[in-house]
mmCIF file with all atom_site columns, C-alpha atoms in Angstrom:
data_model
loop_
_atom_site.group_PDB
_atom_site.id
_atom_site.type_symbol
_atom_site.label_atom_id
_atom_site.label_alt_id
_atom_site.label_comp_id
_atom_site.label_asym_id
_atom_site.label_entity_id
_atom_site.label_seq_id
_atom_site.pdbx_PDB_ins_code
_atom_site.Cartn_x
_atom_site.Cartn_y
_atom_site.Cartn_z
_atom_site.occupancy
_atom_site.B_iso_or_equiv
_atom_site.pdbx_formal_charge
_atom_site.auth_seq_id
_atom_site.auth_comp_id
_atom_site.auth_asym_id
_atom_site.auth_atom_id
_atom_site.pdbx_PDB_model_num
ATOM 1   C CA . ASP D 1 1   ? -9.424  -34.248 -8.485  1.00 59.00 ? 1   ASP D CA 1
ATOM 2   C CA . GLY D 1 2   ? -9.462  -31.411 -6.359  1.00 68.00 ? 2   GLY D CA 1
ATOM 3   C CA . GLY D 1 3   ? -11.714 -28.243 -7.443  1.00 93.00 ? 3   GLY D CA 1
ATOM 4   C CA . ILE D 1 4   ? -14.623 -26.206 -6.889  1.00 95.00 ? 4   ILE D CA 1
ATOM 5   C CA . THR D 1 5   ? -18.280 -27.559 -8.021  1.00 95.00 ? 5   THR D CA 1
ATOM 6   C CA . GLN D 1 6   ? -21.211 -25.088 -8.891  1.00 96.00 ? 6   GLN D CA 1
ATOM 7   C CA . SER D 1 7   ? -25.039 -26.599 -9.234  1.00 90.00 ? 7   SER D CA 1
ATOM 8   C CA . PRO D 1 8   ? -27.004 -26.105 -10.951 1.00 91.00 ? 8   PRO D CA 1
ATOM 9   C CA . LYS D 1 9   ? -25.298 -24.966 -14.642 1.00 93.00 ? 9   LYS D CA 1
ATOM 10  C CA . TYR D 1 10  ? -28.709 -23.580 -15.234 1.00 95.00 ? 10  TYR D CA 1
ATOM 11  C CA . LEU D 1 11  ? -31.639 -22.722 -12.780 1.00 93.00 ? 11  LEU D CA 1
ATOM 12  C CA . PHE D 1 12  ? -34.915 -21.243 -14.153 1.00 93.00 ? 12  PHE D CA 1
ATOM 13  C CA . ARG D 1 13  ? -36.825 -19.853 -10.882 1.00 90.00 ? 13  ARG D CA 1
ATOM 14  C CA . LYS D 1 14  ? -40.213 -18.265 -10.788 1.00 90.00 ? 14  LYS D CA 1
ATOM 15  C CA . GLU D 1 15  ? -41.117 -15.013 -9.635  1.00 88.00 ? 15  GLU D CA 1
ATOM 16  C CA . GLY D 1 16  ? -41.613 -14.997 -5.713  1.00 87.00 ? 16  GLY D CA 1
ATOM 17  C CA . GLN D 1 17  ? -39.626 -18.193 -5.219  1.00 91.00 ? 17  GLN D CA 1
ATOM 18  C CA . ASN D 1 18  ? -36.413 -18.525 -3.484  1.00 93.00 ? 18  ASN D CA 1
ATOM 19  C CA . VAL D 1 19  ? -33.796 -20.815 -4.883  1.00 94.00 ? 19  VAL D CA 1
ATOM 20  C CA . THR D 1 20  ? -30.365 -22.049 -3.609  1.00 95.00 ? 20  THR D CA 1
ATOM 21  C CA . LEU D 1 21  ? -27.260 -22.292 -5.676  1.00 96.00 ? 21  LEU D CA 1
ATOM 22  C CA . SER D 1 22  ? -24.732 -24.909 -4.493  1.00 96.00 ? 22  SER D CA 1
ATOM 23  C CA . CYS D 1 23  ? -20.958 -24.288 -4.110  1.00 97.00 ? 23  CYS D CA 1
ATOM 24  C CA . GLU D 1 24  ? -18.720 -26.990 -3.239  1.00 97.00 ? 24  GLU D CA 1
ATOM 25  C CA . GLN D 1 25  ? -15.042 -27.374 -2.702  1.00 97.00 ? 25  GLN D CA 1
ATOM 26  C CA . ASN D 1 26  ? -12.628 -29.818 -2.005  1.00 96.00 ? 26  ASN D CA 1
ATOM 27  C CA . LEU D 1 27  ? -9.190  -27.733 -1.816  1.00 95.00 ? 27  LEU D CA 1
ATOM 28  C CA . ASN D 1 28  ? -9.363  -27.171 1.654   1.00 95.00 ? 28  ASN D CA 1
ATOM 29  C CA . HIS D 1 29  ? -9.642  -22.961 1.293   1.00 95.00 ? 29  HIS D CA 1
ATOM 30  C CA . ASP D 1 30  ? -10.806 -21.123 3.668   1.00 94.00 ? 30  ASP D CA 1
ATOM 31  C CA . ALA D 1 31  ? -12.357 -18.134 1.737   1.00 94.00 ? 31  ALA D CA 1
ATOM 32  C CA . MET D 1 32  ? -14.912 -18.573 -0.346  1.00 96.00 ? 32  MET D CA 1
ATOM 33  C CA . TYR D 1 33  ? -16.935 -15.695 -2.587  1.00 97.00 ? 33  TYR D CA 1
ATOM 34  C CA . TRP D 1 34  ? -19.958 -15.640 -4.593  1.00 98.00 ? 34  TRP D CA 1
ATOM 35  C CA . TYR D 1 35  ? -19.920 -13.081 -7.436  1.00 98.00 ? 35  TYR D CA 1
ATOM 36  C CA . ARG D 1 36  ? -22.809 -12.058 -9.566  1.00 97.00 ? 36  ARG D CA 1
ATOM 37  C CA . GLN D 1 37  ? -22.376 -10.778 -13.507 1.00 95.00 ? 37  GLN D CA 1
ATOM 38  C CA . ASP D 1 38  ? -24.894 -8.930  -15.604 1.00 93.00 ? 38  ASP D CA 1
ATOM 39  C CA . PRO D 1 39  ? -24.165 -8.612  -19.330 1.00 86.00 ? 39  PRO D CA 1
ATOM 40  C CA . GLY D 1 40  ? -21.484 -6.259  -20.038 1.00 82.00 ? 40  GLY D CA 1
ATOM 41  C CA . GLN D 1 41  ? -20.551 -5.671  -16.707 1.00 85.00 ? 41  GLN D CA 1
ATOM 42  C CA . GLY D 1 42  ? -18.020 -7.285  -14.290 1.00 89.00 ? 42  GLY D CA 1
ATOM 43  C CA . LEU D 1 43  ? -18.123 -9.481  -11.760 1.00 94.00 ? 43  LEU D CA 1
ATOM 44  C CA . ARG D 1 44  ? -19.724 -7.853  -8.256  1.00 95.00 ? 44  ARG D CA 1
ATOM 45  C CA . LEU D 1 45  ? -19.104 -9.462  -4.912  1.00 96.00 ? 45  LEU D CA 1
ATOM 46  C CA . ILE D 1 46  ? -22.476 -10.775 -2.886  1.00 97.00 ? 46  ILE D CA 1
ATOM 47  C CA . TYR D 1 47  ? -20.958 -12.274 0.173   1.00 97.00 ? 47  TYR D CA 1
ATOM 48  C CA . TYR D 1 48  ? -17.742 -13.940 1.054   1.00 96.00 ? 48  TYR D CA 1
ATOM 49  C CA . SER D 1 49  ? -16.650 -16.145 3.819   1.00 95.00 ? 49  SER D CA 1
ATOM 50  C CA . GLN D 1 50  ? -13.125 -16.345 5.698   1.00 93.00 ? 50  GLN D CA 1
ATOM 51  C CA . ILE D 1 51  ? -13.992 -19.281 7.873   1.00 93.00 ? 51  ILE D CA 1
ATOM 52  C CA . VAL D 1 52  ? -16.519 -21.558 8.842   1.00 95.00 ? 52  VAL D CA 1
ATOM 53  C CA . ASN D 1 53  ? -19.447 -20.095 10.898  1.00 95.00 ? 53  ASN D CA 1
ATOM 54  C CA . ASP D 1 54  ? -18.481 -16.452 9.258   1.00 94.00 ? 54  ASP D CA 1
ATOM 55  C CA . PHE D 1 55  ? -19.408 -14.374 6.257   1.00 96.00 ? 55  PHE D CA 1
ATOM 56  C CA . GLN D 1 56  ? -19.388 -10.986 5.342   1.00 95.00 ? 56  GLN D CA 1
ATOM 57  C CA . LYS D 1 57  ? -21.507 -8.842  2.968   1.00 95.00 ? 57  LYS D CA 1
ATOM 58  C CA . GLY D 1 58  ? -19.887 -7.616  -0.282  1.00 94.00 ? 58  GLY D CA 1
ATOM 59  C CA . ASP D 1 59  ? -21.363 -4.767  -2.511  1.00 93.00 ? 59  ASP D CA 1
ATOM 60  C CA . ILE D 1 60  ? -24.621 -6.119  -3.528  1.00 95.00 ? 60  ILE D CA 1
ATOM 61  C CA . ALA D 1 61  ? -25.731 -8.607  -0.837  1.00 96.00 ? 61  ALA D CA 1
ATOM 62  C CA . GLU D 1 62  ? -29.183 -7.238  -0.369  1.00 96.00 ? 62  GLU D CA 1
ATOM 63  C CA . GLY D 1 63  ? -31.931 -10.022 -1.801  1.00 96.00 ? 63  GLY D CA 1
ATOM 64  C CA . TYR D 1 64  ? -29.350 -12.638 -1.015  1.00 97.00 ? 64  TYR D CA 1
ATOM 65  C CA . SER D 1 65  ? -28.249 -14.731 2.099   1.00 97.00 ? 65  SER D CA 1
ATOM 66  C CA . VAL D 1 66  ? -25.456 -17.597 2.587   1.00 98.00 ? 66  VAL D CA 1
ATOM 67  C CA . SER D 1 67  ? -24.220 -19.794 5.140   1.00 97.00 ? 67  SER D CA 1
ATOM 68  C CA . ARG D 1 68  ? -21.180 -21.624 6.117   1.00 97.00 ? 68  ARG D CA 1
ATOM 69  C CA . GLU D 1 69  ? -21.668 -24.497 8.276   1.00 97.00 ? 69  GLU D CA 1
ATOM 70  C CA . LYS D 1 70  ? -18.927 -26.177 6.458   1.00 97.00 ? 70  LYS D CA 1
ATOM 71  C CA . LYS D 1 71  ? -15.658 -25.621 5.181   1.00 97.00 ? 71  LYS D CA 1
ATOM 72  C CA . GLU D 1 72  ? -16.173 -27.182 1.697   1.00 97.00 ? 72  GLU D CA 1
ATOM 73  C CA . SER D 1 73  ? -19.668 -25.501 1.597   1.00 98.00 ? 73  SER D CA 1
ATOM 74  C CA . PHE D 1 74  ? -20.899 -21.924 0.714   1.00 98.00 ? 74  PHE D CA 1
ATOM 75  C CA . PRO D 1 75  ? -24.330 -22.309 -0.738  1.00 98.00 ? 75  PRO D CA 1
ATOM 76  C CA . LEU D 1 76  ? -26.299 -19.078 -2.155  1.00 97.00 ? 76  LEU D CA 1
ATOM 77  C CA . THR D 1 77  ? -30.078 -18.518 -1.448  1.00 97.00 ? 77  THR D CA 1
ATOM 78  C CA . VAL D 1 78  ? -31.993 -15.890 -3.799  1.00 95.00 ? 78  VAL D CA 1
ATOM 79  C CA . THR D 1 79  ? -34.658 -14.548 -2.157  1.00 93.00 ? 79  THR D CA 1
ATOM 80  C CA . SER D 1 80  ? -37.711 -13.570 -3.355  1.00 88.00 ? 80  SER D CA 1
ATOM 81  C CA . ALA D 1 81  ? -36.721 -9.946  -2.238  1.00 87.00 ? 81  ALA D CA 1
ATOM 82  C CA . GLN D 1 82  ? -33.850 -9.828  -4.962  1.00 88.00 ? 82  GLN D CA 1
ATOM 83  C CA . LYS D 1 83  ? -35.673 -7.564  -7.301  1.00 87.00 ? 83  LYS D CA 1
ATOM 84  C CA . ASN D 1 84  ? -33.807 -8.836  -10.768 1.00 90.00 ? 84  ASN D CA 1
ATOM 85  C CA . PRO D 1 85  ? -31.994 -12.120 -10.065 1.00 92.00 ? 85  PRO D CA 1
ATOM 86  C CA . THR D 1 86  ? -31.639 -13.106 -13.371 1.00 95.00 ? 86  THR D CA 1
ATOM 87  C CA . ALA D 1 87  ? -27.840 -13.038 -14.031 1.00 95.00 ? 87  ALA D CA 1
ATOM 88  C CA . PHE D 1 88  ? -24.406 -15.282 -14.118 1.00 96.00 ? 88  PHE D CA 1
ATOM 89  C CA . TYR D 1 89  ? -23.689 -16.308 -10.439 1.00 97.00 ? 89  TYR D CA 1
ATOM 90  C CA . LEU D 1 90  ? -19.862 -17.372 -10.254 1.00 97.00 ? 90  LEU D CA 1
ATOM 91  C CA . CYS D 1 91  ? -18.617 -19.109 -6.909  1.00 97.00 ? 91  CYS D CA 1
ATOM 92  C CA . ALA D 1 92  ? -14.814 -18.869 -5.822  1.00 97.00 ? 92  ALA D CA 1
ATOM 93  C CA . SER D 1 93  ? -12.319 -20.229 -3.209  1.00 96.00 ? 93  SER D CA 1
ATOM 94  C CA . SER D 1 94  ? -8.921  -19.012 -2.101  1.00 94.00 ? 94  SER D CA 1
ATOM 95  C CA . ALA D 1 95  ? -6.317  -20.192 0.552   1.00 92.00 ? 95  ALA D CA 1
ATOM 96  C CA . ASN D 1 96  ? -4.765  -17.255 2.726   1.00 79.00 ? 96  ASN D CA 1
ATOM 97  C CA . GLN D 1 97  ? -5.551  -14.465 0.164   1.00 77.00 ? 97  GLN D CA 1
ATOM 98  C CA . GLY D 1 98  ? -3.980  -16.445 -2.742  1.00 88.00 ? 98  GLY D CA 1
ATOM 99  C CA . ARG D 1 99  ? -5.634  -16.914 -6.239  1.00 93.00 ? 99  ARG D CA 1
ATOM 100 C CA . ALA D 1 100 ? -9.026  -17.365 -6.405  1.00 95.00 ? 100 ALA D CA 1
ATOM 101 C CA . PHE D 1 101 ? -10.176 -21.027 -7.961  1.00 96.00 ? 101 PHE D CA 1
ATOM 102 C CA . PHE D 1 102 ? -13.456 -20.831 -9.693  1.00 97.00 ? 102 PHE D CA 1
ATOM 103 C CA . GLY D 1 103 ? -16.524 -22.824 -10.485 1.00 96.00 ? 103 GLY D CA 1
ATOM 104 C CA . GLN D 1 104 ? -18.268 -23.249 -13.540 1.00 95.00 ? 104 GLN D CA 1
ATOM 105 C CA . GLY D 1 105 ? -20.884 -20.794 -12.595 1.00 96.00 ? 105 GLY D CA 1
ATOM 106 C CA . THR D 1 106 ? -24.559 -21.143 -12.612 1.00 96.00 ? 106 THR D CA 1
ATOM 107 C CA . ARG D 1 107 ? -27.002 -19.142 -15.067 1.00 95.00 ? 107 ARG D CA 1
ATOM 108 C CA . LEU D 1 108 ? -30.379 -18.266 -13.554 1.00 95.00 ? 108 LEU D CA 1
ATOM 109 C CA . THR D 1 109 ? -33.231 -17.155 -14.965 1.00 94.00 ? 109 THR D CA 1
ATOM 110 C CA . VAL D 1 110 ? -36.655 -16.132 -13.924 1.00 90.00 ? 110 VAL D CA 1
ATOM 111 C CA . VAL D 1 111 ? -39.506 -16.806 -15.239 1.00 86.00 ? 111 VAL D CA 1
ATOM 112 C CA . ILE Q 2 1   ? -17.469 0.122   -2.099  1.00 75.00 ? 1   ILE Q CA 1
ATOM 113 C CA . LEU Q 2 2   ? -14.143 -0.341  -3.516  1.00 81.00 ? 2   LEU Q CA 1
ATOM 114 C CA . ASN Q 2 3   ? -12.850 1.029   -6.395  1.00 88.00 ? 3   ASN Q CA 1
ATOM 115 C CA . VAL Q 2 4   ? -10.972 -0.981  -9.034  1.00 94.00 ? 4   VAL Q CA 1
ATOM 116 C CA . GLU Q 2 5   ? -11.123 0.369   -12.565 1.00 96.00 ? 5   GLU Q CA 1
ATOM 117 C CA . GLN Q 2 6   ? -9.660  -0.848  -15.678 1.00 97.00 ? 6   GLN Q CA 1
ATOM 118 C CA . SER Q 2 7   ? -8.731  0.119   -18.724 1.00 96.00 ? 7   SER Q CA 1
ATOM 119 C CA . PRO Q 2 8   ? -9.831  0.334   -21.510 1.00 96.00 ? 8   PRO Q CA 1
ATOM 120 C CA . GLN Q 2 9   ? -12.799 -1.668  -21.252 1.00 95.00 ? 9   GLN Q CA 1
ATOM 121 C CA . SER Q 2 10  ? -12.100 -3.239  -24.698 1.00 96.00 ? 10  SER Q CA 1
ATOM 122 C CA . LEU Q 2 11  ? -9.031  -3.496  -27.278 1.00 95.00 ? 11  LEU Q CA 1
ATOM 123 C CA . HIS Q 2 12  ? -8.438  -4.770  -30.780 1.00 97.00 ? 12  HIS Q CA 1
ATOM 124 C CA . VAL Q 2 13  ? -5.245  -5.985  -31.822 1.00 97.00 ? 13  VAL Q CA 1
ATOM 125 C CA . GLN Q 2 14  ? -3.510  -7.335  -34.573 1.00 97.00 ? 14  GLN Q CA 1
ATOM 126 C CA . GLU Q 2 15  ? -1.406  -10.765 -34.562 1.00 97.00 ? 15  GLU Q CA 1
ATOM 127 C CA . GLY Q 2 16  ? 1.785   -9.707  -33.469 1.00 97.00 ? 16  GLY Q CA 1
ATOM 128 C CA . ASP Q 2 17  ? 1.367   -6.496  -32.188 1.00 97.00 ? 17  ASP Q CA 1
ATOM 129 C CA . SER Q 2 18  ? 2.234   -5.562  -28.332 1.00 97.00 ? 18  SER Q CA 1
ATOM 130 C CA . THR Q 2 19  ? -0.241  -4.033  -25.942 1.00 96.00 ? 19  THR Q CA 1
ATOM 131 C CA . ASN Q 2 20  ? -0.731  -3.345  -21.925 1.00 96.00 ? 20  ASN Q CA 1
ATOM 132 C CA . PHE Q 2 21  ? -3.764  -2.540  -19.838 1.00 95.00 ? 21  PHE Q CA 1
ATOM 133 C CA . THR Q 2 22  ? -4.033  -0.397  -16.769 1.00 97.00 ? 22  THR Q CA 1
ATOM 134 C CA . CYS Q 2 23  ? -5.531  -1.565  -13.203 1.00 98.00 ? 23  CYS Q CA 1
ATOM 135 C CA . SER Q 2 24  ? -5.822  1.068   -11.010 1.00 97.00 ? 24  SER Q CA 1
ATOM 136 C CA . PHE Q 2 25  ? -7.475  0.908   -6.856  1.00 95.00 ? 25  PHE Q CA 1
ATOM 137 C CA . PRO Q 2 26  ? -7.397  2.858   -3.757  1.00 92.00 ? 26  PRO Q CA 1
ATOM 138 C CA . SER Q 2 27  ? -3.478  2.062   -2.747  1.00 90.00 ? 27  SER Q CA 1
ATOM 139 C CA . SER Q 2 28  ? -4.808  2.772   1.154   1.00 89.00 ? 28  SER Q CA 1
ATOM 140 C CA . ASN Q 2 29  ? -6.790  -0.367  0.766   1.00 84.00 ? 29  ASN Q CA 1
ATOM 141 C CA . PHE Q 2 30  ? -4.141  -2.108  -0.403  1.00 91.00 ? 30  PHE Q CA 1
ATOM 142 C CA . TYR Q 2 31  ? -3.127  -6.038  0.527   1.00 92.00 ? 31  TYR Q CA 1
ATOM 143 C CA . ALA Q 2 32  ? -2.335  -8.099  -2.663  1.00 94.00 ? 32  ALA Q CA 1
ATOM 144 C CA . LEU Q 2 33  ? -3.449  -7.429  -6.487  1.00 96.00 ? 33  LEU Q CA 1
ATOM 145 C CA . HIS Q 2 34  ? -4.263  -10.349 -8.943  1.00 97.00 ? 34  HIS Q CA 1
ATOM 146 C CA . TRP Q 2 35  ? -4.565  -10.810 -12.387 1.00 98.00 ? 35  TRP Q CA 1
ATOM 147 C CA . TYR Q 2 36  ? -7.030  -13.288 -14.420 1.00 97.00 ? 36  TYR Q CA 1
ATOM 148 C CA . ARG Q 2 37  ? -7.917  -14.628 -17.422 1.00 97.00 ? 37  ARG Q CA 1
ATOM 149 C CA . TRP Q 2 38  ? -11.449 -15.202 -18.535 1.00 96.00 ? 38  TRP Q CA 1
ATOM 150 C CA . GLU Q 2 39  ? -11.876 -17.193 -21.459 1.00 95.00 ? 39  GLU Q CA 1
ATOM 151 C CA . THR Q 2 40  ? -15.224 -17.409 -23.190 1.00 89.00 ? 40  THR Q CA 1
ATOM 152 C CA . ALA Q 2 41  ? -17.100 -20.823 -21.758 1.00 88.00 ? 41  ALA Q CA 1
ATOM 153 C CA . LYS Q 2 42  ? -14.302 -20.862 -19.286 1.00 92.00 ? 42  LYS Q CA 1
ATOM 154 C CA . SER Q 2 43  ? -13.817 -20.021 -15.707 1.00 93.00 ? 43  SER Q CA 1
ATOM 155 C CA . PRO Q 2 44  ? -11.334 -17.155 -14.748 1.00 95.00 ? 44  PRO Q CA 1
ATOM 156 C CA . GLU Q 2 45  ? -7.905  -18.716 -14.474 1.00 96.00 ? 45  GLU Q CA 1
ATOM 157 C CA . ALA Q 2 46  ? -5.076  -16.561 -12.313 1.00 96.00 ? 46  ALA Q CA 1
ATOM 158 C CA . LEU Q 2 47  ? -2.123  -15.076 -14.195 1.00 97.00 ? 47  LEU Q CA 1
ATOM 159 C CA . PHE Q 2 48  ? -0.590  -13.539 -11.165 1.00 97.00 ? 48  PHE Q CA 1
ATOM 160 C CA . VAL Q 2 49  ? -0.532  -12.929 -7.502  1.00 96.00 ? 49  VAL Q CA 1
ATOM 161 C CA . MET Q 2 50  ? 1.232   -9.623  -6.539  1.00 96.00 ? 50  MET Q CA 1
ATOM 162 C CA . THR Q 2 51  ? 2.146   -8.293  -2.832  1.00 94.00 ? 51  THR Q CA 1
ATOM 163 C CA . LEU Q 2 52  ? 4.748   -5.664  -3.022  1.00 92.00 ? 52  LEU Q CA 1
ATOM 164 C CA . ASN Q 2 53  ? 5.242   -2.606  -4.777  1.00 92.00 ? 53  ASN Q CA 1
ATOM 165 C CA . GLY Q 2 54  ? 7.554   -2.500  -7.253  1.00 92.00 ? 54  GLY Q CA 1
ATOM 166 C CA . ASP Q 2 55  ? 6.794   -6.364  -8.068  1.00 93.00 ? 55  ASP Q CA 1
ATOM 167 C CA . GLU Q 2 56  ? 7.265   -7.727  -11.650 1.00 96.00 ? 56  GLU Q CA 1
ATOM 168 C CA . LYS Q 2 57  ? 5.819   -10.654 -12.673 1.00 96.00 ? 57  LYS Q CA 1
ATOM 169 C CA . LYS Q 2 58  ? 6.328   -13.011 -15.837 1.00 97.00 ? 58  LYS Q CA 1
ATOM 170 C CA . LYS Q 2 59  ? 4.593   -15.865 -17.708 1.00 95.00 ? 59  LYS Q CA 1
ATOM 171 C CA . GLY Q 2 60  ? 5.616   -16.681 -21.217 1.00 96.00 ? 60  GLY Q CA 1
ATOM 172 C CA . ARG Q 2 61  ? 4.732   -13.081 -23.593 1.00 97.00 ? 61  ARG Q CA 1
ATOM 173 C CA . ILE Q 2 62  ? 2.438   -12.228 -20.601 1.00 97.00 ? 62  ILE Q CA 1
ATOM 174 C CA . SER Q 2 63  ? 3.967   -9.980  -17.489 1.00 98.00 ? 63  SER Q CA 1
ATOM 175 C CA . ALA Q 2 64  ? 2.641   -7.068  -15.229 1.00 98.00 ? 64  ALA Q CA 1
ATOM 176 C CA . THR Q 2 65  ? 3.777   -4.645  -13.039 1.00 98.00 ? 65  THR Q CA 1
ATOM 177 C CA . LEU Q 2 66  ? 2.407   -3.113  -9.446  1.00 97.00 ? 66  LEU Q CA 1
ATOM 178 C CA . ASN Q 2 67  ? 2.738   0.155   -7.665  1.00 97.00 ? 67  ASN Q CA 1
ATOM 179 C CA . THR Q 2 68  ? 1.219   0.098   -4.551  1.00 95.00 ? 68  THR Q CA 1
ATOM 180 C CA . LYS Q 2 69  ? 1.952   4.111   -3.570  1.00 95.00 ? 69  LYS Q CA 1
ATOM 181 C CA . GLU Q 2 70  ? 0.010   4.925   -6.450  1.00 95.00 ? 70  GLU Q CA 1
ATOM 182 C CA . GLY Q 2 71  ? -2.540  2.454   -6.707  1.00 95.00 ? 71  GLY Q CA 1
ATOM 183 C CA . TYR Q 2 72  ? -1.772  0.898   -10.067 1.00 96.00 ? 72  TYR Q CA 1
ATOM 184 C CA . SER Q 2 73  ? -1.030  -2.168  -11.814 1.00 98.00 ? 73  SER Q CA 1
ATOM 185 C CA . TYR Q 2 74  ? -0.155  -2.764  -15.812 1.00 98.00 ? 74  TYR Q CA 1
ATOM 186 C CA . LEU Q 2 75  ? -0.461  -6.144  -17.822 1.00 98.00 ? 75  LEU Q CA 1
ATOM 187 C CA . TYR Q 2 76  ? 1.387   -6.601  -21.040 1.00 98.00 ? 76  TYR Q CA 1
ATOM 188 C CA . ILE Q 2 77  ? 1.147   -8.808  -23.804 1.00 98.00 ? 77  ILE Q CA 1
ATOM 189 C CA . LYS Q 2 78  ? 4.141   -8.972  -25.936 1.00 97.00 ? 78  LYS Q CA 1
ATOM 190 C CA . GLY Q 2 79  ? 3.509   -10.205 -29.682 1.00 97.00 ? 79  GLY Q CA 1
ATOM 191 C CA . SER Q 2 80  ? -0.311  -10.905 -29.320 1.00 97.00 ? 80  SER Q CA 1
ATOM 192 C CA . GLN Q 2 81  ? -1.552  -14.282 -30.568 1.00 97.00 ? 81  GLN Q CA 1
ATOM 193 C CA . PRO Q 2 82  ? -5.218  -15.275 -31.268 1.00 96.00 ? 82  PRO Q CA 1
ATOM 194 C CA . GLU Q 2 83  ? -5.438  -17.457 -28.284 1.00 96.00 ? 83  GLU Q CA 1
ATOM 195 C CA . ASP Q 2 84  ? -4.792  -14.377 -26.263 1.00 97.00 ? 84  ASP Q CA 1
ATOM 196 C CA . SER Q 2 85  ? -8.527  -13.042 -26.740 1.00 97.00 ? 85  SER Q CA 1
ATOM 197 C CA . ALA Q 2 86  ? -10.042 -13.131 -23.484 1.00 97.00 ? 86  ALA Q CA 1
ATOM 198 C CA . THR Q 2 87  ? -11.123 -11.097 -20.949 1.00 96.00 ? 87  THR Q CA 1
ATOM 199 C CA . TYR Q 2 88  ? -8.507  -9.815  -18.475 1.00 97.00 ? 88  TYR Q CA 1
ATOM 200 C CA . LEU Q 2 89  ? -9.297  -8.962  -14.755 1.00 97.00 ? 89  LEU Q CA 1
ATOM 201 C CA . CYS Q 2 90  ? -7.611  -7.441  -12.069 1.00 97.00 ? 90  CYS Q CA 1
ATOM 202 C CA . ALA Q 2 91  ? -8.636  -7.895  -8.552  1.00 96.00 ? 91  ALA Q CA 1
ATOM 203 C CA . LEU Q 2 92  ? -7.872  -6.121  -5.061  1.00 95.00 ? 92  LEU Q CA 1
ATOM 204 C CA . ILE Q 2 93  ? -7.892  -8.009  -1.927  1.00 93.00 ? 93  ILE Q CA 1
ATOM 205 C CA . SER Q 2 94  ? -8.496  -5.136  0.890   1.00 88.00 ? 94  SER Q CA 1
ATOM 206 C CA . SER Q 2 95  ? -6.542  -4.440  3.550   1.00 86.00 ? 95  SER Q CA 1
ATOM 207 C CA . GLY Q 2 96  ? -7.729  -4.757  7.237   1.00 79.00 ? 96  GLY Q CA 1
ATOM 208 C CA . SER Q 2 97  ? -9.660  -7.907  9.049   1.00 72.00 ? 97  SER Q CA 1
ATOM 209 C CA . ALA Q 2 98  ? -12.121 -8.636  6.329   1.00 74.00 ? 98  ALA Q CA 1
ATOM 210 C CA . ARG Q 2 99  ? -10.088 -9.761  3.084   1.00 83.00 ? 99  ARG Q CA 1
ATOM 211 C CA . GLN Q 2 100 ? -12.689 -8.839  0.640   1.00 89.00 ? 100 GLN Q CA 1
ATOM 212 C CA . LEU Q 2 101 ? -11.272 -9.631  -3.018  1.00 93.00 ? 101 LEU Q CA 1
ATOM 213 C CA . THR Q 2 102 ? -13.086 -7.214  -5.589  1.00 94.00 ? 102 THR Q CA 1
ATOM 214 C CA . PHE Q 2 103 ? -12.903 -7.106  -9.370  1.00 95.00 ? 103 PHE Q CA 1
ATOM 215 C CA . GLY Q 2 104 ? -12.761 -4.858  -12.104 1.00 95.00 ? 104 GLY Q CA 1
ATOM 216 C CA . SER Q 2 105 ? -14.607 -4.651  -15.060 1.00 94.00 ? 105 SER Q CA 1
ATOM 217 C CA . GLY Q 2 106 ? -12.252 -6.566  -17.026 1.00 96.00 ? 106 GLY Q CA 1
ATOM 218 C CA . THR Q 2 107 ? -10.359 -5.460  -20.150 1.00 97.00 ? 107 THR Q CA 1
ATOM 219 C CA . GLN Q 2 108 ? -11.973 -7.729  -23.428 1.00 96.00 ? 108 GLN Q CA 1
ATOM 220 C CA . LEU Q 2 109 ? -9.071  -8.640  -25.788 1.00 97.00 ? 109 LEU Q CA 1
ATOM 221 C CA . THR Q 2 110 ? -9.524  -9.539  -29.159 1.00 97.00 ? 110 THR Q CA 1
ATOM 222 C CA . VAL Q 2 111 ? -6.436  -10.584 -31.123 1.00 97.00 ? 111 VAL Q CA 1
ATOM 223 C CA . LEU Q 2 112 ? -6.984  -10.310 -35.182 1.00 96.00 ? 112 LEU Q CA 1
ATOM 224 C CA . PRO Q 2 113 ? -5.010  -12.701 -37.151 1.00 92.00 ? 113 PRO Q CA 1
#
């Protein structure tokens, strides 16, 4: 089945540690996106990529990093510089600015 | 930061009522507008992709209109049903070389039986 897969579903991190969230798609989409959702708020754009080996900062990129070495994969690293990393993270992909397809999300908790 | 605004933030309606929500965006940044439905414990799913001024899209009891010159879109639900309860998101794809997909904060709809 074609789709977009995020892992893990739940993730716990100690303060001061980096952690990487996985996002894989087999839809042959060029564009991929990472969003963050906090309670009572909408989806805020962290990073996005329109093509392999290229990506741009979104509205809240500080404390995050990404890579796009393969078309299928767009991992997000939450670094220790992110002051408030506890949130729900959603990955999405799209083709030619068409509708976006979303993963199931990763809930990150800092303990 | 692109400012995509949705109103109202939440809405309770009775089963059978018709309702509508608003999405506003900066018209100078317009490339395309999307509407999504996000049900609890699921991923957002696309309802409509709109690209042309005056576009009207329809899917069953749900329809949407677009005005790119004044920077707004309306989503309408006719004869609301409890299964329509969800958060409805609009998202702007910006013009320019970097096609950023920016979401509004959503309208949370609850349809009471």
